[in-house]
Amino acid sequence: NKCATMGKGGESAMASKASGKEAETTATTTKYTWTEVKKHCTPDDAWIVYMNKVYDVSDWHEHPGGAVIFTHAGDDMTDIFAAFHAPGSQTMMKKFYIGDLIPESVEHKDERQRAFEKGYRDLRSQLIMMGMFKSNKWFYVYKCLSNLAIWAAACALVYYSGDSFALQMTAAVMLGLFFQQCGWLAHDFLHHQVFKKRKYGDLFGIFWGNLMQGYSVQWWKNKHNGHHAVPNLHNSTASSQDGDPDIDTMPLLAWSLKQAQSYRELRADGKDSAFVKFMIKNQAIFYFPILLLARLSWLRESFKTSFGLGAASENAALELKAKGLQYPVLEKLGIILHYAWVLAVSTGYGTWSVGYSVLFFLVMTCSCGLLLALVFGLGHNGMATYDAETRPDFWKLQVTTTRNITGGHGFPQAFVDWFCGGLQYQVDHHLFPTIPRHNLRKTHALVKSFCQEWGVKYHEADLVDGSIEVLQHLNNVSNEFIIDFVQDGPTM
């Protein structure tokens, strides 16, 4: 649908140019059809729906959660809002209220769909009553201290390793594992699973993110919140930023035939470049090598964000231009101190050669990239993908695009639970991202039962089978790409 042009925020409440059947004005309120809401779908003209009430949040860059709010411009945000916000947060929206949605105008929802949505909202209320959203602070004390123990052991191993190559490389891999576990801790704090006061979560996020891991909190929030809002959704065009940033991996990897072909519009001849053809044809081979290098890319984007040298996406650039860094001093200081201690350890505290120091850094960095990306890659890669205009409801979107990780092939469940840092319950986490990881096992049983009751596909696989599924999916996309290319053009 073509987007209309409207005013800013709640100021446009009575400035609507909707007419005829698109809007009905009564003595107390204006009522809008779903067709009218869908027209307002850009950051500078953004209408959103919450519990059948319509809000105009056009140009609301002051939104505490950042530019992620615009991923649901022209759409219903009821369930993603509940997933990200504490009860009562909707009171902030009052000033943006412009009218009510006419429920009967939402023609793509039948009675069964409405009953389904009521069912999963009731399940959320049940989980709140059960105390599933309350964190155990002692659990997180243990996780923080045990993670610091890995860091201290690795640093000590470097100091006492002497000339032992094996011990030094073991220390490098231990630091890679430490970075991975830092990722899960920062993830928990920044999803506000631990503290009700969000500033505390942000500060712990800066410690585990910027200082210990080298990742910018603001870069991570923008990228990860966008991913949660629209998992496995394709960008509408190769140059747009309205899809899931975690699968915006072209021209290196394509998760569907449509995505594989998306770079054609960037070329004057409308054809695939030789590089795109080569990468997509061989993407199953390059998948794990690309994961090894992932952390280098994340470090680069984090540094750029923290020091104002650029943004990873148009969405992030819009957010930074409008708001700047939320914690400018702490973000920069954390990154500087991170590289200071990494430099000390990576040089053997000043005793190693430049070449050997670079080798240690690369082993440490690449092992982290692999260990991190392996887990969240299994969480979504190879699962269903959607176009923005054809995505299903919140619950089905989160469930069908996500894979849980179980024990198997010699990996006990206890190891999987520790290694994956809560993301072994990726489906459950995506449905309820503010539930602390130590409560996800109980949540999982209720979610799985609900999915079975309503016939919603719920997928689980172990570390080995899940990785095979991802590689098979990449290979299938490659085959589709090759067949399509041969049919539509000259042979490769």
Short mmCIF file of C-alpha atoms in Angstrom, two decimals:
data_model
loop_
_atom_site.label_atom_id
_atom_site.label_comp_id
_atom_site.label_asym_id
_atom_site.label_seq_id
_atom_site.Cartn_x
_atom_site.Cartn_y
_atom_site.Cartn_z
CA ASN A 1 0.00 0.00 0.00
CA LYS A 2 1.16 3.49 -0.79
CA CYS A 3 1.90 5.58 2.28
CA ALA A 4 0.09 8.86 2.79
CA THR A 5 1.62 11.99 4.26
CA MET A 6 0.60 13.11 7.74
CA GLY A 7 1.68 15.35 10.57
CA LYS A 8 3.80 14.60 13.62
CA GLY A 9 2.74 12.50 16.57
CA GLY A 10 -0.57 13.17 18.29
CA GLU A 11 -0.66 16.64 16.71
CA SER A 12 -2.17 15.13 13.58
CA ALA A 13 -5.16 13.67 15.40
CA MET A 14 -7.70 15.99 13.82
CA ALA A 15 -5.67 16.69 10.69
CA SER A 16 -6.55 13.38 9.07
CA LYS A 17 -7.61 13.62 5.50
CA ALA A 18 -9.27 10.22 5.64
CA SER A 19 -12.75 10.36 4.17
CA GLY A 20 -15.70 8.23 3.14
CA LYS A 21 -15.48 4.71 4.53
CA GLU A 22 -11.88 5.17 5.60
CA ALA A 23 -12.77 7.11 8.76
CA GLU A 24 -15.93 7.67 10.78
CA THR A 25 -16.05 10.62 13.18
CA THR A 26 -18.38 10.51 16.16
CA ALA A 27 -18.97 13.06 18.92
CA THR A 28 -16.22 11.48 21.00
CA THR A 29 -13.73 9.77 18.73
CA THR A 30 -12.64 9.06 15.17
CA LYS A 31 -12.75 5.49 13.91
CA TYR A 32 -10.41 4.23 11.21
CA THR A 33 -10.45 1.25 8.89
CA TRP A 34 -7.50 -1.14 8.64
CA THR A 35 -6.97 0.04 5.04
CA GLU A 36 -6.45 3.60 6.25
CA VAL A 37 -4.00 2.52 8.97
CA LYS A 38 -1.93 0.55 6.47
CA LYS A 39 -1.28 3.72 4.45
CA HIS A 40 0.77 5.30 7.24
CA CYS A 41 3.85 3.12 7.16
CA THR A 42 7.00 5.26 7.18
CA PRO A 43 8.96 6.85 10.05
CA ASP A 44 7.75 10.35 9.13
CA ASP A 45 4.16 9.10 8.78
CA ALA A 46 3.70 6.26 11.25
CA TRP A 47 0.39 5.01 12.60
CA ILE A 48 0.35 2.00 14.89
CA VAL A 49 -2.44 0.01 16.52
CA TYR A 50 -2.54 -1.17 20.13
CA MET A 51 -5.60 -3.03 21.46
CA ASN A 52 -7.72 -1.60 18.61
CA LYS A 53 -6.66 1.97 19.38
CA VAL A 54 -4.81 3.99 16.73
CA TYR A 55 -1.76 6.12 17.54
CA ASP A 56 0.16 8.54 15.34
CA VAL A 57 3.86 8.25 16.28
CA SER A 58 5.20 10.01 13.21
CA ASP A 59 8.77 11.23 13.76
CA TRP A 60 8.75 10.08 17.39
CA HIS A 61 12.49 9.59 17.59
CA GLU A 62 12.39 10.19 21.33
CA HIS A 63 10.88 6.71 21.77
CA PRO A 64 12.90 5.16 24.64
CA GLY A 65 13.40 1.95 22.69
CA GLY A 66 14.72 3.72 19.62
CA ALA A 67 13.75 3.50 15.97
CA VAL A 68 12.47 -0.07 16.31
CA ILE A 69 8.99 1.39 16.80
CA PHE A 70 8.87 2.18 13.08
CA THR A 71 9.12 -1.51 12.13
CA HIS A 72 5.38 -1.66 12.92
CA ALA A 73 4.33 1.55 11.20
CA GLY A 74 1.01 0.87 9.51
CA ASP A 75 0.52 -2.30 11.53
CA ASP A 76 -0.76 -3.80 14.78
CA MET A 77 1.86 -3.59 17.53
CA THR A 78 -0.24 -5.02 20.37
CA ASP A 79 1.77 -8.17 21.00
CA ILE A 80 5.27 -6.93 20.21
CA PHE A 81 4.56 -3.98 22.54
CA ALA A 82 3.59 -6.38 25.33
CA ALA A 83 6.71 -8.44 24.67
CA PHE A 84 9.07 -5.49 25.11
CA HIS A 85 7.42 -3.31 27.73
CA ALA A 86 6.55 -3.50 31.40
CA PRO A 87 2.84 -3.41 32.36
CA GLY A 88 1.58 0.16 32.40
CA SER A 89 3.97 1.42 29.72
CA GLN A 90 1.03 2.01 27.39
CA THR A 91 0.13 5.13 29.40
CA MET A 92 2.99 6.89 27.59
CA MET A 93 1.03 6.45 24.38
CA LYS A 94 -1.98 8.56 25.40
CA LYS A 95 -0.67 11.75 23.82
CA PHE A 96 -0.39 9.98 20.45
CA TYR A 97 -3.95 8.60 20.43
CA ILE A 98 -5.99 9.70 17.40
CA GLY A 99 -8.92 7.28 17.32
CA ASP A 100 -10.12 3.69 17.31
CA LEU A 101 -9.72 0.93 14.79
CA ILE A 102 -12.90 -0.57 13.36
CA PRO A 103 -12.28 -4.27 14.22
CA GLU A 104 -14.60 -5.51 11.47
CA SER A 105 -12.42 -3.79 8.86
CA VAL A 106 -9.55 -6.19 9.60
CA GLU A 107 -10.68 -8.69 7.01
CA HIS A 108 -7.67 -11.01 7.25
CA LYS A 109 -8.69 -12.11 10.77
CA ASP A 110 -11.53 -14.60 11.22
CA GLU A 111 -13.10 -15.69 14.51
CA ARG A 112 -10.60 -18.52 14.99
CA GLN A 113 -7.69 -16.11 14.56
CA ARG A 114 -9.18 -13.70 17.08
CA ALA A 115 -9.70 -16.58 19.54
CA PHE A 116 -6.10 -17.68 18.96
CA GLU A 117 -4.77 -14.20 19.71
CA LYS A 118 -6.89 -13.98 22.86
CA GLY A 119 -5.52 -17.38 23.87
CA TYR A 120 -1.87 -16.40 23.72
CA ARG A 121 -2.54 -13.08 25.46
CA ASP A 122 -4.24 -15.04 28.23
CA LEU A 123 -1.16 -17.29 28.40
CA ARG A 124 0.99 -14.22 28.94
CA SER A 125 -1.24 -13.17 31.82
CA GLN A 126 -0.94 -16.68 33.27
CA LEU A 127 2.87 -16.50 33.13
CA ILE A 128 2.80 -13.15 34.92
CA MET A 129 0.63 -14.64 37.67
CA MET A 130 3.06 -17.57 37.97
CA GLY A 131 5.96 -15.16 38.57
CA MET A 132 7.85 -16.20 35.43
CA PHE A 133 8.91 -12.61 34.74
CA LYS A 134 10.65 -12.24 38.12
CA SER A 135 14.40 -12.78 38.18
CA ASN A 136 16.49 -14.62 40.74
CA LYS A 137 19.27 -12.15 41.53
CA TRP A 138 21.47 -14.87 43.04
CA PHE A 139 21.38 -16.77 39.75
CA TYR A 140 22.84 -13.74 38.00
CA VAL A 141 25.44 -13.21 40.75
CA TYR A 142 26.58 -16.77 40.05
CA LYS A 143 26.58 -16.23 36.25
CA CYS A 144 28.58 -12.99 36.52
CA LEU A 145 31.16 -14.44 38.90
CA SER A 146 31.58 -17.69 36.97
CA ASN A 147 32.07 -15.75 33.76
CA LEU A 148 34.66 -13.50 35.35
CA ALA A 149 36.41 -16.68 36.52
CA ILE A 150 36.80 -17.79 32.88
CA TRP A 151 38.32 -14.40 32.04
CA ALA A 152 40.69 -14.46 35.01
CA ALA A 153 41.79 -18.03 34.26
CA ALA A 154 42.53 -17.20 30.63
CA CYS A 155 44.49 -14.06 31.54
CA ALA A 156 46.47 -16.01 34.15
CA LEU A 157 47.14 -18.79 31.66
CA VAL A 158 48.70 -16.29 29.27
CA TYR A 159 50.90 -14.92 32.07
CA TYR A 160 52.10 -18.34 33.27
CA SER A 161 52.20 -20.12 29.89
CA GLY A 162 55.89 -19.57 29.31
CA ASP A 163 56.76 -20.64 25.76
CA SER A 164 53.90 -23.15 25.46
CA PHE A 165 52.04 -22.63 22.18
CA ALA A 166 49.33 -25.09 23.28
CA LEU A 167 48.63 -23.25 26.54
CA GLN A 168 48.56 -19.87 24.80
CA MET A 169 46.13 -21.02 22.13
CA THR A 170 44.01 -22.65 24.84
CA ALA A 171 43.88 -19.26 26.55
CA ALA A 172 42.83 -17.64 23.26
CA VAL A 173 39.94 -20.10 22.82
CA MET A 174 38.97 -19.62 26.49
CA LEU A 175 38.71 -15.88 25.86
CA GLY A 176 36.61 -16.60 22.78
CA LEU A 177 34.30 -18.65 24.99
CA PHE A 178 34.33 -15.84 27.57
CA PHE A 179 33.23 -13.34 24.92
CA GLN A 180 30.41 -15.69 23.93
CA GLN A 181 29.20 -15.99 27.51
CA CYS A 182 29.48 -12.20 27.89
CA GLY A 183 27.09 -12.01 24.96
CA TRP A 184 24.46 -14.03 26.79
CA LEU A 185 24.83 -11.95 29.97
CA ALA A 186 24.62 -8.62 28.12
CA HIS A 187 21.62 -10.05 26.27
CA ASP A 188 19.81 -10.82 29.55
CA PHE A 189 20.55 -7.45 31.12
CA LEU A 190 19.65 -5.44 28.01
CA HIS A 191 16.38 -7.34 27.60
CA HIS A 192 15.69 -6.13 31.14
CA GLN A 193 15.18 -9.65 32.41
CA VAL A 194 17.12 -8.96 35.62
CA PHE A 195 16.16 -5.51 36.93
CA LYS A 196 12.86 -3.65 36.80
CA LYS A 197 14.75 -0.36 36.62
CA ARG A 198 15.99 -0.22 33.05
CA LYS A 199 19.00 1.97 33.76
CA TYR A 200 20.51 -0.78 35.91
CA GLY A 201 20.13 -3.23 33.03
CA ASP A 202 21.76 -0.74 30.66
CA LEU A 203 24.73 -0.19 32.98
CA PHE A 204 25.35 -3.91 33.41
CA GLY A 205 24.96 -4.20 29.65
CA ILE A 206 27.72 -1.63 29.14
CA PHE A 207 29.98 -3.57 31.50
CA TRP A 208 29.46 -6.95 29.80
CA GLY A 209 29.01 -5.46 26.33
CA ASN A 210 31.32 -2.51 25.79
CA LEU A 211 34.00 -3.17 28.43
CA MET A 212 34.33 -6.94 28.41
CA GLN A 213 33.12 -7.83 24.92
CA GLY A 214 33.87 -4.75 22.81
CA TYR A 215 30.29 -4.35 21.55
CA SER A 216 28.38 -1.09 21.62
CA VAL A 217 25.17 -1.34 23.65
CA GLN A 218 23.36 1.09 21.34
CA TRP A 219 24.47 -0.77 18.21
CA TRP A 220 23.31 -4.04 19.77
CA LYS A 221 19.97 -2.66 20.96
CA ASN A 222 19.07 -1.22 17.57
CA LYS A 223 20.05 -4.39 15.73
CA HIS A 224 18.61 -6.88 18.21
CA ASN A 225 15.34 -5.07 18.94
CA GLY A 226 14.73 -4.83 15.20
CA HIS A 227 15.41 -8.56 14.89
CA HIS A 228 12.90 -9.37 17.64
CA ALA A 229 10.25 -7.18 16.06
CA VAL A 230 10.52 -8.72 12.58
CA PRO A 231 12.44 -12.05 12.74
CA ASN A 232 13.29 -13.54 9.33
CA LEU A 233 11.44 -10.81 7.44
CA HIS A 234 13.03 -9.75 4.16
CA ASN A 235 13.84 -6.16 3.35
CA SER A 236 11.27 -4.92 0.85
CA THR A 237 14.14 -3.80 -1.43
CA ALA A 238 17.91 -4.28 -1.47
CA SER A 239 18.43 -0.72 -0.20
CA SER A 240 15.66 -0.59 2.43
CA GLN A 241 15.98 -1.37 6.13
CA ASP A 242 12.50 -2.65 7.03
CA GLY A 243 13.47 -6.31 7.45
CA ASP A 244 15.33 -8.40 10.00
CA PRO A 245 18.92 -7.09 10.25
CA ASP A 246 20.12 -10.55 11.31
CA ILE A 247 19.32 -12.05 7.90
CA ASP A 248 20.48 -9.00 5.95
CA THR A 249 23.48 -11.05 4.84
CA MET A 250 23.60 -10.44 1.11
CA PRO A 251 25.73 -10.70 -0.95
CA LEU A 252 27.43 -13.38 1.17
CA LEU A 253 24.45 -15.54 2.20
CA ALA A 254 20.85 -15.79 0.99
CA TRP A 255 18.06 -17.42 3.00
CA SER A 256 15.53 -17.53 0.16
CA LEU A 257 15.48 -17.29 -3.61
CA LYS A 258 13.95 -13.82 -3.40
CA GLN A 259 16.81 -12.63 -1.21
CA ALA A 260 19.37 -14.23 -3.51
CA GLN A 261 17.95 -12.22 -6.41
CA SER A 262 17.57 -8.97 -4.44
CA TYR A 263 20.84 -7.38 -5.57
CA ARG A 264 19.72 -7.36 -9.20
CA GLU A 265 17.89 -4.07 -8.66
CA LEU A 266 21.17 -2.41 -7.67
CA ARG A 267 22.71 -3.06 -11.09
CA ALA A 268 21.90 -1.12 -14.24
CA ASP A 269 21.60 -4.33 -16.29
CA GLY A 270 19.30 -5.96 -13.71
CA LYS A 271 21.52 -9.05 -13.54
CA ASP A 272 23.48 -10.84 -10.83
CA SER A 273 27.14 -9.88 -10.48
CA ALA A 274 29.83 -12.55 -10.82
CA PHE A 275 30.56 -12.22 -7.09
CA VAL A 276 26.92 -12.79 -6.11
CA LYS A 277 26.71 -15.83 -8.39
CA PHE A 278 29.86 -17.32 -6.88
CA MET A 279 28.90 -16.70 -3.26
CA ILE A 280 25.31 -17.93 -3.50
CA LYS A 281 26.32 -20.98 -5.49
CA ASN A 282 28.84 -21.95 -2.77
CA GLN A 283 27.18 -20.48 0.34
CA ALA A 284 26.82 -23.80 2.14
CA ILE A 285 30.61 -24.18 1.90
CA PHE A 286 31.32 -20.63 3.09
CA TYR A 287 28.79 -20.63 5.97
CA PHE A 288 31.12 -21.67 8.80
CA PRO A 289 34.13 -19.66 7.54
CA ILE A 290 31.88 -16.58 7.47
CA LEU A 291 30.83 -17.27 11.08
CA LEU A 292 34.50 -17.31 12.07
CA LEU A 293 34.85 -13.72 10.84
CA ALA A 294 31.55 -12.45 12.26
CA ARG A 295 33.02 -10.91 15.42
CA LEU A 296 35.41 -8.75 13.37
CA SER A 297 32.39 -7.19 11.66
CA TRP A 298 30.56 -6.67 14.97
CA LEU A 299 33.62 -5.01 16.53
CA ARG A 300 33.90 -2.68 13.56
CA GLU A 301 30.23 -1.64 13.65
CA SER A 302 30.37 -1.16 17.44
CA PHE A 303 33.42 1.09 17.20
CA LYS A 304 31.77 3.15 14.46
CA THR A 305 28.60 3.56 16.51
CA SER A 306 30.37 4.48 19.74
CA PHE A 307 32.60 7.12 18.14
CA GLY A 308 30.12 8.55 15.63
CA LEU A 309 31.90 7.18 12.58
CA GLY A 310 28.83 5.70 10.92
CA ALA A 311 25.89 3.37 11.45
CA ALA A 312 25.24 -0.24 10.52
CA SER A 313 21.88 0.48 8.85
CA GLU A 314 19.59 3.29 7.76
CA ASN A 315 17.41 2.55 10.78
CA ALA A 316 20.41 2.91 13.12
CA ALA A 317 21.54 6.08 11.32
CA LEU A 318 18.09 7.60 11.77
CA GLU A 319 18.16 6.76 15.48
CA LEU A 320 21.67 8.19 16.02
CA LYS A 321 20.89 11.36 14.10
CA ALA A 322 17.73 12.00 16.11
CA LYS A 323 18.91 10.92 19.58
CA GLY A 324 22.65 10.37 19.58
CA LEU A 325 24.15 7.88 22.01
CA GLN A 326 22.15 7.27 25.17
CA TYR A 327 25.36 6.84 27.18
CA PRO A 328 28.01 8.66 25.10
CA VAL A 329 30.77 8.79 27.74
CA LEU A 330 30.29 5.27 29.10
CA GLU A 331 30.04 3.75 25.61
CA LYS A 332 33.33 5.32 24.49
CA LEU A 333 35.11 4.64 27.78
CA GLY A 334 33.99 1.01 27.75
CA ILE A 335 35.29 0.43 24.21
CA ILE A 336 38.64 2.14 24.97
CA LEU A 337 39.19 0.09 28.13
CA HIS A 338 38.16 -3.08 26.29
CA TYR A 339 40.89 -2.64 23.69
CA ALA A 340 43.37 -1.71 26.43
CA TRP A 341 43.00 -5.01 28.29
CA VAL A 342 42.70 -7.00 25.04
CA LEU A 343 45.95 -5.42 23.82
CA ALA A 344 47.71 -6.35 27.05
CA VAL A 345 46.59 -9.99 26.93
CA SER A 346 47.03 -10.40 23.15
CA THR A 347 50.67 -9.31 23.35
CA GLY A 348 51.49 -11.65 26.23
CA TYR A 349 51.68 -8.53 28.41
CA GLY A 350 54.19 -7.00 26.02
CA THR A 351 56.43 -10.06 25.49
CA TRP A 352 55.22 -11.46 22.15
CA SER A 353 56.07 -10.40 18.61
CA VAL A 354 53.57 -8.47 16.51
CA GLY A 355 52.89 -11.48 14.29
CA TYR A 356 52.26 -13.82 17.21
CA SER A 357 50.05 -11.23 18.91
CA VAL A 358 47.93 -10.94 15.77
CA LEU A 359 47.62 -14.73 15.62
CA PHE A 360 46.45 -14.85 19.27
CA PHE A 361 43.93 -12.06 18.63
CA LEU A 362 42.53 -13.79 15.54
CA VAL A 363 42.16 -17.16 17.30
CA MET A 364 40.43 -15.45 20.21
CA THR A 365 38.18 -13.36 17.97
CA CYS A 366 37.31 -16.03 15.42
CA SER A 367 36.52 -18.67 18.03
CA CYS A 368 34.10 -16.21 19.63
CA GLY A 369 32.46 -15.45 16.28
CA LEU A 370 31.93 -19.13 15.63
CA LEU A 371 30.63 -19.92 19.12
CA LEU A 372 28.25 -16.95 19.17
CA ALA A 373 26.94 -17.25 15.64
CA LEU A 374 26.53 -21.01 15.92
CA VAL A 375 23.92 -20.58 18.64
CA PHE A 376 21.86 -17.72 17.27
CA GLY A 377 22.34 -19.06 13.74
CA LEU A 378 20.66 -22.28 14.85
CA GLY A 379 17.94 -20.17 16.42
CA HIS A 380 16.65 -18.82 13.09
CA ASN A 381 18.70 -19.79 10.06
CA GLY A 382 16.99 -22.28 7.79
CA MET A 383 13.56 -21.55 9.28
CA ALA A 384 10.61 -19.85 7.55
CA THR A 385 11.16 -16.42 5.96
CA TYR A 386 8.47 -13.90 5.08
CA ASP A 387 7.87 -10.72 3.17
CA ALA A 388 6.75 -7.77 5.29
CA GLU A 389 3.33 -7.62 3.62
CA THR A 390 2.59 -11.33 4.07
CA ARG A 391 3.86 -11.93 7.61
CA PRO A 392 1.57 -13.84 9.97
CA ASP A 393 0.43 -12.75 13.43
CA PHE A 394 2.96 -12.12 16.20
CA TRP A 395 2.83 -15.62 17.72
CA LYS A 396 3.06 -17.55 14.45
CA LEU A 397 5.80 -15.23 13.17
CA GLN A 398 7.94 -15.81 16.24
CA VAL A 399 7.33 -19.58 16.40
CA THR A 400 7.68 -20.50 12.71
CA THR A 401 10.88 -18.47 12.22
CA THR A 402 12.61 -19.94 15.27
CA ARG A 403 14.24 -23.23 16.30
CA ASN A 404 14.87 -24.50 19.83
CA ILE A 405 18.10 -26.39 20.59
CA THR A 406 18.02 -29.66 22.52
CA GLY A 407 20.60 -32.10 23.81
CA GLY A 408 21.64 -34.93 21.50
CA HIS A 409 24.50 -36.47 19.52
CA GLY A 410 26.57 -36.72 22.68
CA PHE A 411 25.78 -33.22 23.94
CA PRO A 412 23.83 -33.48 27.23
CA GLN A 413 21.02 -31.03 27.87
CA ALA A 414 22.91 -29.55 30.82
CA PHE A 415 25.80 -28.58 28.50
CA VAL A 416 23.40 -27.13 25.92
CA ASP A 417 21.69 -25.06 28.64
CA TRP A 418 25.02 -23.58 29.73
CA PHE A 419 26.57 -23.19 26.28
CA CYS A 420 23.54 -21.51 24.71
CA GLY A 421 22.90 -19.14 27.62
CA GLY A 422 19.10 -19.45 27.54
CA LEU A 423 18.81 -19.27 23.76
CA GLN A 424 18.29 -23.03 23.59
CA TYR A 425 14.71 -21.91 24.32
CA GLN A 426 14.79 -19.46 21.44
CA VAL A 427 11.11 -19.87 20.57
CA ASP A 428 10.01 -19.19 24.13
CA HIS A 429 12.45 -16.29 24.46
CA HIS A 430 11.11 -14.65 21.30
CA LEU A 431 7.56 -14.89 22.57
CA PHE A 432 8.46 -13.55 26.01
CA PRO A 433 11.86 -11.77 25.74
CA THR A 434 11.77 -10.30 29.26
CA ILE A 435 11.40 -13.67 31.01
CA PRO A 436 14.73 -14.47 32.77
CA ARG A 437 16.54 -17.44 31.29
CA HIS A 438 16.24 -19.51 34.49
CA ASN A 439 12.43 -19.49 34.06
CA LEU A 440 12.38 -20.51 30.40
CA ARG A 441 12.25 -24.25 31.06
CA LYS A 442 8.87 -23.92 32.83
CA THR A 443 7.69 -21.43 30.22
CA HIS A 444 8.68 -23.86 27.48
CA ALA A 445 6.28 -26.57 28.70
CA LEU A 446 3.30 -24.19 28.58
CA VAL A 447 4.25 -22.70 25.21
CA LYS A 448 4.72 -26.11 23.61
CA SER A 449 1.34 -27.28 24.93
CA PHE A 450 -0.35 -24.13 23.61
CA CYS A 451 1.20 -24.60 20.16
CA GLN A 452 0.03 -28.22 20.02
CA GLU A 453 -3.48 -27.18 21.06
CA TRP A 454 -3.73 -24.67 18.23
CA GLY A 455 -1.81 -26.64 15.59
CA VAL A 456 1.12 -24.23 15.33
CA LYS A 457 4.38 -25.78 14.13
CA TYR A 458 7.03 -25.84 16.87
CA HIS A 459 10.50 -27.00 15.83
CA GLU A 460 13.40 -28.35 17.90
CA ALA A 461 16.74 -29.89 16.92
CA ASP A 462 20.06 -30.66 18.59
CA LEU A 463 23.33 -28.89 17.77
CA VAL A 464 24.29 -31.40 15.06
CA ASP A 465 20.93 -31.89 13.37
CA GLY A 466 20.22 -28.17 13.51
CA SER A 467 23.51 -27.33 11.80
CA ILE A 468 22.77 -29.91 9.09
CA GLU A 469 19.34 -28.33 8.57
CA VAL A 470 20.94 -24.89 8.12
CA LEU A 471 23.46 -26.19 5.56
CA GLN A 472 20.77 -28.11 3.68
CA HIS A 473 18.61 -24.99 3.55
CA LEU A 474 21.49 -22.91 2.17
CA ASN A 475 22.19 -25.61 -0.41
CA ASN A 476 18.52 -25.70 -1.44
CA VAL A 477 18.49 -21.93 -1.95
CA SER A 478 21.68 -22.27 -4.03
CA ASN A 479 20.05 -24.90 -6.23
CA GLU A 480 16.92 -22.76 -6.71
CA PHE A 481 19.13 -19.79 -7.58
CA ILE A 482 21.11 -21.77 -10.15
CA ILE A 483 17.98 -23.27 -11.74
CA ASP A 484 16.32 -19.84 -11.94
CA PHE A 485 19.45 -18.29 -13.44
CA VAL A 486 19.78 -20.99 -16.07
CA GLN A 487 16.12 -20.67 -17.01
CA ASP A 488 16.15 -16.87 -17.19
CA GLY A 489 19.55 -16.21 -18.68
CA PRO A 490 22.79 -17.61 -20.08
CA THR A 491 24.52 -20.48 -18.32
CA MET A 492 27.11 -19.75 -15.61
#
